[in-house]
Short mmCIF file of C-alpha atoms in Angstrom, two decimals:
data_model
loop_
_atom_site.label_atom_id
_atom_site.label_comp_id
_atom_site.label_asym_id
_atom_site.label_seq_id
_atom_site.Cartn_x
_atom_site.Cartn_y
_atom_site.Cartn_z
CA MET A 1 -0.01 0.03 -0.01
CA ALA A 2 2.83 2.42 0.92
CA MET A 3 4.47 1.79 -2.48
CA ALA A 4 1.15 2.40 -4.25
CA ALA A 5 0.68 5.63 -2.34
CA GLN A 6 4.18 6.84 -3.32
CA ALA A 7 3.50 5.96 -6.94
CA LEU A 8 0.31 7.94 -6.92
CA CYS A 9 2.08 10.99 -5.39
CA TYR A 10 4.79 10.73 -8.05
CA LEU A 11 2.19 10.56 -10.85
CA ASP A 12 0.36 13.51 -9.34
CA ALA A 13 3.52 15.58 -9.34
CA LYS A 14 4.23 14.69 -12.95
CA VAL A 15 0.74 15.68 -14.05
CA GLN A 16 1.07 19.00 -12.20
CA ARG A 17 4.43 19.74 -13.89
CA ASN A 18 3.00 19.01 -17.36
CA ALA A 19 -0.13 21.05 -16.75
CA GLU A 20 -0.19 24.48 -18.27
CA ILE A 21 -1.09 27.03 -15.61
CA ILE A 22 -2.88 29.90 -17.27
CA PRO A 23 -2.78 32.93 -14.95
CA ARG A 24 -5.96 34.96 -14.90
CA HIS A 25 -6.54 38.37 -13.40
CA PRO A 26 -8.99 38.63 -10.43
CA VAL A 27 -11.79 40.38 -12.41
CA SER A 28 -11.82 37.63 -14.96
CA ALA A 29 -11.82 34.86 -12.42
CA ARG A 30 -14.74 36.27 -10.49
CA SER A 31 -16.88 37.10 -13.51
CA HIS A 32 -16.70 33.78 -15.32
CA THR A 33 -16.94 30.87 -12.90
CA GLY A 34 -17.27 28.46 -15.78
CA MET A 35 -13.74 29.17 -16.86
CA ARG A 36 -11.91 28.26 -13.61
CA LEU A 37 -9.15 25.75 -14.04
CA ARG A 38 -9.44 22.46 -12.30
CA ARG A 39 -6.52 21.06 -10.32
CA PHE A 40 -5.95 18.04 -12.49
CA SER A 41 -7.03 19.38 -15.92
CA VAL A 42 -4.18 18.75 -18.36
CA ASN A 43 -3.14 20.70 -21.47
CA LEU A 44 -0.60 18.78 -23.58
CA GLU A 45 1.79 21.15 -25.33
CA ARG A 46 3.27 20.36 -28.69
CA SER A 47 6.61 21.54 -29.95
CA ASP A 48 4.95 23.92 -32.42
CA GLY A 49 3.33 25.93 -29.63
CA LEU A 50 -0.16 24.40 -29.90
CA VAL A 51 -2.00 23.15 -26.80
CA ILE A 52 -4.36 20.20 -26.90
CA SER A 53 -7.00 20.92 -24.26
CA ARG A 54 -8.95 18.16 -22.54
CA SER A 55 -10.75 20.41 -20.08
CA GLY A 56 -13.89 21.33 -21.98
CA PHE A 57 -15.14 24.66 -23.37
CA LEU A 58 -12.78 27.64 -22.61
CA GLY A 59 -14.93 30.74 -23.40
CA VAL A 60 -12.08 33.01 -24.47
CA GLY A 61 -12.91 34.98 -27.62
CA PHE A 62 -14.09 32.55 -30.28
CA VAL A 63 -11.63 29.80 -29.34
CA ARG A 64 -13.14 26.34 -29.07
CA GLY A 65 -12.00 24.00 -26.35
CA SER A 66 -14.07 20.87 -26.56
CA SER A 67 -12.39 17.47 -26.32
CA GLY A 68 -9.84 16.91 -29.03
CA ASP A 69 -9.97 20.48 -30.33
CA VAL A 70 -6.77 22.56 -30.61
CA VAL A 71 -6.81 25.70 -28.56
CA GLN A 72 -4.54 28.62 -29.24
CA ARG A 73 -3.13 30.03 -26.00
CA ARG A 74 -0.29 32.51 -25.43
CA LYS A 75 1.60 31.76 -22.28
CA ARG A 76 1.56 34.47 -19.69
CA ARG A 77 4.38 34.49 -17.11
CA THR A 78 3.66 34.90 -13.42
CA PRO A 79 5.87 36.95 -11.11
CA ALA A 80 8.58 35.26 -9.12
CA ALA A 81 6.47 35.32 -5.92
CA SER A 82 3.77 33.19 -7.55
CA LEU A 83 5.91 30.43 -9.04
CA ARG A 84 5.04 26.87 -8.14
CA GLU A 85 7.44 24.99 -5.93
CA GLU A 86 7.75 21.23 -5.53
CA THR A 87 8.68 19.87 -2.17
CA ASN A 88 10.72 16.69 -1.59
CA SER A 89 7.57 14.79 -0.67
CA GLY A 90 6.20 15.33 -4.19
CA LEU A 91 3.49 17.78 -3.13
CA VAL A 92 3.11 21.10 -5.01
CA LYS A 93 3.14 24.35 -3.10
CA GLU A 94 1.61 27.42 -4.68
CA GLU A 95 2.30 30.92 -3.37
CA LEU A 96 0.09 33.93 -3.91
CA PRO A 97 1.05 36.65 -6.39
CA SER A 98 3.23 39.48 -5.07
CA GLU A 99 1.62 42.64 -3.71
CA GLN A 100 3.26 44.66 -6.49
CA TYR A 101 1.77 42.31 -9.10
CA LYS A 102 -1.71 42.66 -7.66
CA GLN A 103 -1.44 46.47 -7.46
CA TRP A 104 -0.25 46.73 -11.08
CA ASP A 105 -3.05 44.38 -12.13
CA ALA A 106 -5.68 46.57 -10.49
CA LEU A 107 -4.13 49.83 -11.68
CA THR A 108 -3.96 48.74 -15.36
CA ALA A 109 -7.61 47.73 -15.19
CA ARG A 110 -8.60 51.13 -13.85
CA ILE A 111 -6.51 52.92 -16.48
CA ALA A 112 -8.17 50.85 -19.24
CA ASP A 113 -11.57 51.78 -17.80
CA SER A 114 -10.69 55.50 -18.00
CA ALA A 115 -9.97 55.21 -21.74
CA THR A 116 -13.78 55.21 -22.22
CA VAL A 117 -13.84 58.96 -21.58
CA ALA A 118 -11.40 59.75 -24.37
CA PHE A 119 -13.17 57.59 -26.91
CA LEU A 120 -16.52 58.97 -25.89
CA LEU A 121 -15.39 62.54 -26.47
CA LEU A 122 -13.80 61.45 -29.77
CA GLN A 123 -17.12 61.17 -31.61
CA LEU A 124 -19.06 63.73 -29.52
CA PRO A 125 -18.03 66.88 -31.50
CA GLN A 126 -19.01 65.16 -34.81
CA ILE A 127 -22.38 64.16 -33.38
CA VAL A 128 -23.06 67.69 -32.18
CA LEU A 129 -22.09 69.17 -35.52
CA ASN A 130 -24.24 66.73 -37.44
CA THR A 131 -27.21 67.58 -35.18
CA GLN A 132 -26.77 71.26 -35.90
CA ASN A 133 -26.67 70.60 -39.64
CA LEU A 134 -29.79 68.45 -39.51
CA VAL A 135 -31.69 71.05 -37.50
CA SER A 136 -30.66 73.92 -39.88
CA GLY A 137 -31.46 71.77 -42.93
CA ASN A 138 -27.84 71.83 -44.18
CA HIS A 139 -27.90 68.19 -45.39
CA VAL A 140 -25.18 68.81 -47.94
CA ALA A 141 -22.64 69.17 -45.18
CA LEU A 142 -23.35 65.61 -44.09
CA THR A 143 -22.08 64.27 -47.47
CA ALA A 144 -18.50 65.26 -46.43
CA ILE A 145 -18.50 62.34 -43.97
CA PRO A 146 -17.74 59.07 -45.81
CA TRP A 147 -20.37 56.61 -44.61
CA MET A 148 -18.32 53.63 -45.88
CA GLY A 149 -15.42 54.67 -43.63
CA GLN A 150 -17.71 54.97 -40.66
CA LEU A 151 -19.23 51.56 -41.48
CA THR A 152 -15.80 49.99 -41.59
CA GLY A 153 -14.93 51.42 -38.15
CA LEU A 154 -18.22 50.13 -36.85
CA LEU A 155 -17.46 46.54 -38.00
CA GLY A 156 -14.02 46.82 -36.42
CA ASN A 157 -15.57 47.91 -33.13
CA LEU A 158 -18.10 45.11 -33.23
CA SER A 159 -15.45 42.49 -33.89
CA LEU A 160 -13.19 43.63 -31.08
CA LEU A 161 -16.16 43.95 -28.76
CA SER A 162 -16.72 40.23 -29.19
CA TYR A 163 -13.05 39.53 -28.64
CA PHE A 164 -12.76 41.45 -25.41
CA ALA A 165 -16.21 40.34 -24.14
CA GLY A 166 -14.97 36.78 -24.50
CA LYS A 167 -11.85 37.65 -22.52
CA LYS A 168 -13.90 39.42 -19.82
CA GLU A 169 -11.76 42.56 -20.13
CA ARG A 170 -14.21 45.14 -18.80
CA GLY A 171 -12.37 48.28 -19.77
CA ALA A 172 -11.65 47.28 -23.35
CA THR A 173 -15.20 45.87 -23.72
CA VAL A 174 -16.78 49.20 -22.65
CA VAL A 175 -14.50 51.11 -25.01
CA GLN A 176 -15.56 49.01 -28.00
CA ALA A 177 -19.21 49.19 -27.01
CA VAL A 178 -18.95 52.99 -26.81
CA GLY A 179 -17.41 52.95 -30.25
CA VAL A 180 -20.19 50.84 -31.68
CA VAL A 181 -22.95 53.05 -30.18
CA SER A 182 -21.34 56.41 -31.07
CA THR A 183 -20.59 55.39 -34.66
CA GLY A 184 -24.11 53.99 -34.95
CA VAL A 185 -25.48 57.43 -33.96
CA VAL A 186 -23.30 59.11 -36.61
CA LEU A 187 -24.58 56.68 -39.25
CA SER A 188 -28.20 57.27 -38.22
CA GLN A 189 -27.61 61.02 -38.69
CA LEU A 190 -26.19 60.38 -42.12
CA ALA A 191 -29.20 58.28 -43.07
CA LEU A 192 -31.56 61.02 -41.89
CA GLY A 193 -29.74 63.57 -43.96
CA GLY A 194 -29.75 61.38 -47.08
CA ALA A 195 -25.96 60.88 -47.04
CA MET A 196 -26.29 57.15 -46.58
CA PRO A 197 -28.62 54.67 -48.29
CA VAL A 198 -31.50 53.81 -45.98
CA PRO A 199 -31.55 50.04 -46.78
CA VAL A 200 -27.83 49.87 -45.87
CA PHE A 201 -28.47 51.72 -42.62
CA LEU A 202 -31.40 49.46 -41.69
CA GLY A 203 -29.32 46.34 -42.31
CA THR A 204 -26.45 47.84 -40.24
CA ALA A 205 -28.85 48.75 -37.41
CA CYS A 206 -30.09 45.14 -37.21
CA VAL A 207 -26.51 43.79 -37.04
CA VAL A 208 -25.57 46.37 -34.36
CA VAL A 209 -28.59 45.52 -32.16
CA LEU A 210 -27.97 41.80 -32.56
CA GLY A 211 -24.27 42.13 -31.89
CA LEU A 212 -24.73 44.21 -28.73
CA LEU A 213 -27.34 41.82 -27.43
CA LEU A 214 -25.24 38.73 -28.04
CA ASN A 215 -22.13 40.30 -26.53
CA TRP A 216 -24.07 41.41 -23.45
CA LEU A 217 -25.49 37.92 -22.97
CA SER A 218 -22.08 36.37 -23.47
CA TYR A 219 -20.35 38.70 -21.00
CA PHE A 220 -22.74 37.71 -18.25
CA ASN A 221 -22.57 33.95 -19.23
CA LYS A 222 -26.23 33.84 -20.41
CA LEU A 223 -25.50 32.75 -24.04
CA SER A 224 -25.01 29.20 -25.28
CA PRO A 225 -21.56 28.35 -26.67
CA GLY A 226 -23.10 27.22 -29.96
CA LEU A 227 -24.76 30.58 -30.62
CA TRP A 228 -21.65 32.43 -29.58
CA HIS A 229 -19.52 30.40 -32.04
CA LEU A 230 -22.05 31.08 -34.84
CA TRP A 231 -21.74 34.81 -34.16
CA GLY A 232 -17.98 34.48 -34.19
CA ASP A 233 -18.03 32.79 -37.59
CA ALA A 234 -20.18 35.58 -38.96
CA VAL A 235 -17.82 38.26 -37.64
CA THR A 236 -14.84 36.38 -39.13
CA VAL A 237 -16.42 36.26 -42.64
CA GLY A 238 -17.49 39.92 -42.47
CA GLY A 239 -14.09 41.19 -41.28
CA LEU A 240 -12.12 39.22 -43.81
CA THR A 241 -14.42 40.49 -46.58
CA VAL A 242 -14.29 44.15 -45.67
CA LEU A 243 -10.53 44.48 -44.80
CA PRO A 244 -9.02 43.74 -48.28
CA GLN A 245 -11.79 45.73 -49.98
CA VAL A 246 -11.00 48.80 -47.89
CA MET A 247 -7.28 48.40 -48.48
CA TRP A 248 -7.86 48.21 -52.25
CA SER A 249 -10.21 51.19 -52.32
CA THR A 250 -7.65 53.38 -50.57
CA PHE A 251 -5.40 53.46 -53.68
CA VAL A 252 -8.20 54.16 -56.23
CA PRO A 253 -7.73 55.73 -58.85
CA TYR A 254 -4.17 54.37 -58.94
CA VAL A 255 -5.74 50.92 -59.10
CA PRO A 256 -8.98 50.18 -60.96
CA PRO A 257 -12.19 50.00 -58.86
CA SER A 258 -13.06 46.42 -58.19
CA ILE A 259 -15.02 44.23 -55.69
CA LEU A 260 -12.73 41.21 -56.38
CA PRO A 261 -10.57 41.67 -53.23
CA GLY A 262 -13.53 41.51 -50.89
CA SER A 263 -15.20 38.71 -52.83
CA ILE A 264 -12.12 36.52 -52.95
CA PHE A 265 -11.20 36.87 -49.29
CA GLY A 266 -14.83 36.63 -48.23
CA GLY A 267 -15.15 33.33 -50.08
CA PHE A 268 -11.90 32.17 -48.52
CA ALA A 269 -13.22 32.98 -45.04
CA LEU A 270 -16.46 31.15 -45.69
CA ILE A 271 -14.51 28.01 -46.71
CA LEU A 272 -12.43 28.25 -43.53
CA VAL A 273 -15.60 28.52 -41.41
CA MET A 274 -17.20 25.48 -43.06
CA LEU A 275 -14.01 23.37 -42.75
CA ALA A 276 -13.69 24.38 -39.09
CA ARG A 277 -17.29 23.34 -38.45
CA LEU A 278 -16.54 19.95 -40.07
CA ASN A 279 -13.30 19.58 -38.04
CA LYS A 280 -11.34 19.30 -41.29
CA LEU A 281 -8.73 21.97 -40.54
CA PRO A 282 -5.18 20.84 -39.76
CA PRO A 283 -3.75 22.11 -36.43
CA ALA A 284 -1.66 24.89 -37.96
CA VAL A 285 -4.62 26.31 -39.93
CA LEU A 286 -6.89 26.02 -36.93
CA LYS A 287 -4.45 28.02 -34.88
CA PHE A 288 -4.56 30.72 -37.57
CA TYR A 289 -8.37 30.61 -37.73
CA ALA A 290 -8.80 30.91 -33.97
CA GLY A 291 -7.45 34.54 -33.94
CA LEU A 292 -8.59 35.58 -37.38
CA SER A 293 -11.60 37.72 -36.45
CA ALA A 294 -9.74 39.78 -33.80
CA TRP A 295 -6.71 40.32 -36.11
CA THR A 296 -8.81 41.46 -39.03
CA ALA A 297 -10.63 43.97 -36.77
CA THR A 298 -7.29 45.24 -35.50
CA LEU A 299 -5.96 45.59 -39.06
CA LEU A 300 -9.08 47.56 -40.01
CA PHE A 301 -8.24 50.08 -37.32
CA MET A 302 -4.52 50.04 -38.20
CA TRP A 303 -5.38 50.78 -41.84
CA GLY A 304 -7.22 54.00 -40.95
CA PRO A 305 -4.08 55.96 -40.10
CA VAL A 306 -2.35 54.53 -43.20
CA ALA A 307 -5.09 55.82 -45.37
CA GLN A 308 -4.90 59.26 -43.62
CA ALA A 309 -1.16 59.43 -44.08
CA TRP A 310 -1.52 58.49 -47.77
CA SER A 311 -4.13 61.23 -48.17
CA ASN A 312 -1.80 63.74 -46.47
CA TYR A 313 1.01 62.73 -48.79
CA LEU A 314 -1.09 63.18 -51.91
CA ASN A 315 -2.86 66.41 -50.75
CA PRO A 316 -0.71 68.24 -48.12
CA ALA A 317 -3.35 71.01 -47.99
CA ASN A 318 -5.79 68.57 -46.35
CA ILE A 319 -3.53 68.53 -43.22
CA LYS A 320 -4.86 71.94 -42.21
CA GLY A 321 -8.32 70.48 -42.00
CA LEU A 322 -7.36 67.94 -39.37
CA SER A 323 -8.40 68.53 -35.74
CA VAL A 324 -5.50 68.48 -33.27
CA LEU A 325 -7.93 67.74 -30.41
CA THR A 326 -9.35 64.68 -32.22
CA ILE A 327 -5.87 63.31 -32.84
CA LEU A 328 -4.86 63.87 -29.20
CA LEU A 329 -8.00 62.07 -27.95
CA ALA A 330 -7.32 59.12 -30.22
CA MET A 331 -3.71 58.97 -29.01
CA ALA A 332 -4.77 59.31 -25.36
CA GLY A 333 -7.50 56.61 -25.65
CA ASN A 334 -5.20 54.06 -27.23
CA GLY A 335 -2.30 54.99 -24.90
CA LEU A 336 -4.43 54.31 -21.86
CA LEU A 337 -5.12 50.85 -23.07
CA LEU A 338 -1.48 49.96 -23.60
CA PRO A 339 -0.52 49.10 -19.96
CA ARG A 340 -3.37 46.57 -19.67
CA ALA A 341 -2.54 45.01 -23.05
CA LEU A 342 1.05 44.61 -22.02
CA PHE A 343 0.19 43.24 -18.58
CA THR A 344 -2.06 40.57 -20.06
CA ARG A 345 0.55 39.74 -22.73
CA ASP A 346 -2.09 40.15 -25.49
CA LEU A 347 -0.09 40.71 -28.68
CA MET A 348 -3.11 41.53 -30.85
CA TRP A 349 -4.46 44.13 -28.32
CA PHE A 350 -1.02 45.68 -27.81
CA THR A 351 -0.39 45.87 -31.57
CA GLY A 352 -3.65 47.73 -32.24
CA SER A 353 -3.28 50.11 -29.28
CA SER A 354 0.37 50.92 -29.96
CA TRP A 355 -0.37 51.49 -33.62
CA GLY A 356 -3.19 53.85 -32.71
CA THR A 357 -0.97 55.69 -30.22
CA LEU A 358 2.18 55.98 -32.29
CA LEU A 359 0.84 56.30 -35.86
CA GLN A 360 -2.76 57.41 -35.68
CA GLY A 361 -1.82 59.88 -32.93
CA TRP A 362 1.83 60.86 -32.78
CA GLY A 363 2.58 59.95 -36.42
CA ILE A 364 -0.14 62.27 -37.75
CA LEU A 365 1.13 64.99 -35.42
CA VAL A 366 4.58 64.58 -37.08
CA THR A 367 3.10 65.37 -40.47
CA MET A 368 1.26 68.39 -39.00
CA PHE A 369 4.52 69.56 -37.38
CA VAL A 370 6.46 69.14 -40.69
CA PHE A 371 3.97 71.31 -42.52
CA GLN A 372 3.88 73.79 -39.59
CA VAL A 373 0.24 73.21 -38.67
CA ILE A 374 1.12 72.99 -34.98
CA ASN A 375 3.85 74.89 -33.14
CA ASP A 376 7.10 73.49 -31.76
CA ALA A 377 6.08 73.70 -28.09
CA SER A 378 2.92 71.62 -28.61
CA PHE A 379 4.65 68.92 -30.62
CA TYR A 380 7.68 68.54 -28.34
CA GLY A 381 5.48 68.71 -25.26
CA VAL A 382 3.18 65.88 -26.49
CA SER A 383 6.21 63.83 -27.56
CA ALA A 384 7.84 64.21 -24.13
CA VAL A 385 4.66 63.15 -22.29
CA LEU A 386 4.26 60.15 -24.60
CA ALA A 387 7.83 59.03 -24.00
CA LEU A 388 7.45 59.34 -20.25
CA TRP A 389 4.24 57.36 -20.34
CA LEU A 390 5.71 54.51 -22.31
CA GLY A 391 8.76 54.36 -20.09
CA TRP A 392 6.66 54.36 -16.90
CA MET A 393 4.60 51.55 -18.30
CA LEU A 394 7.57 49.33 -19.15
CA VAL A 395 9.29 49.92 -15.82
CA ASN A 396 6.23 49.10 -13.76
CA ASP A 397 5.33 46.01 -15.78
CA ALA A 398 8.89 44.68 -15.33
CA LYS A 399 8.67 45.29 -11.55
CA ALA A 400 5.28 43.54 -11.31
CA TYR A 401 6.65 40.44 -13.06
CA SER A 402 10.04 40.65 -11.26
CA LEU A 403 11.88 40.99 -14.56
CA PRO A 404 15.49 42.25 -14.83
CA SER A 405 14.96 44.87 -17.57
CA PRO A 406 12.08 47.14 -18.72
CA PHE A 407 12.45 45.74 -22.24
CA VAL A 408 11.90 42.07 -21.20
CA PRO A 409 8.08 42.61 -21.14
CA LEU A 410 8.16 43.42 -24.82
CA PHE A 411 10.25 40.31 -25.52
CA GLU A 412 7.75 38.13 -23.59
CA LEU A 413 4.85 39.79 -25.43
CA ILE A 414 6.29 39.09 -28.92
CA THR A 415 7.77 35.63 -28.32
CA GLY A 416 5.39 34.37 -25.60
CA SER A 417 8.34 33.17 -23.51
CA ARG A 418 10.90 34.52 -21.08
CA PRO A 419 14.48 34.92 -22.30
CA THR A 420 17.01 32.52 -20.78
#
């Protein structure tokens, strides 16, 4: 009996060492009891970075986790104070996270929540101006707002809303919901003023209402996994259809007008969805498919500043029409999301937020500075504040994870592992 007990203890220790421990922040753990990890659930990791999960549905984004499915997970390191230690008797001892780790966790969550204010103010001036034009009967002024660009942004917001709602990231979820609602208000004003086709608006309104409802139900664990997966498939097809079409349209008339890019990639996305439903995708392709919807939404937002920079290059006179306040609000909103994205080691989130901060915000300010639209004091002042903010973020994240250098968090974020 004693030998059998020792053998069981040894097996238990081996299972624990092979189990992938996925750290979760306190908000996430409290809000989604169905996603708590069991002590003996095992994730078998392959050499190519994929993890075969045997622990059932893991409601993170649109990732499926039923038996035999391949789940894409990026490893997130825990601070030194929370590392697991194995005693000589074979038992596993787990220590609580350090106080500095918990403080940085809570602080980054509050900072991400505050980004809502910046993004809310971002669309408010446009909404007020549109209201004034509608009341005065100046419907022609509404045609200056490209409804297709607004619609693209709305789809991006809706896709990322689903991604962050699945991750239970409250701050980022609220930010995307605010973006969906505020852009929806602008589109309704354009439809009332005749600047947007009414049938397109009605179809968009139905999608927005349905998307908000499904995401709300999913966030509070009141939606079935099957319906949530169906919504995720629809978002994937829509995003992969719109993204290449928008990228192609940016360079018209240098390229001929065509709907082929959207049609080709939309058909490709539809084939991927059907093969995934039939479990016919190889592991490498399934890993790519798992994050496709979130990455296409991020690329939609990333393409916006590229299109603006291209427009500034072709028509430098347009730079004078840009609002410095709008650019600063966009830079501030994305910058406030960066610490949380880095702390959670979410590469997609960090990529989108850093792009919005550095290119959509500071990069556009550089073009305005070059053409003397803003003065030297304003540009250098904003640049100094941005540099201090990024440095403060890196230093505090490194301290929270007990890392030797402020640049190690970026290495972990990109590679998903700690340098040796």
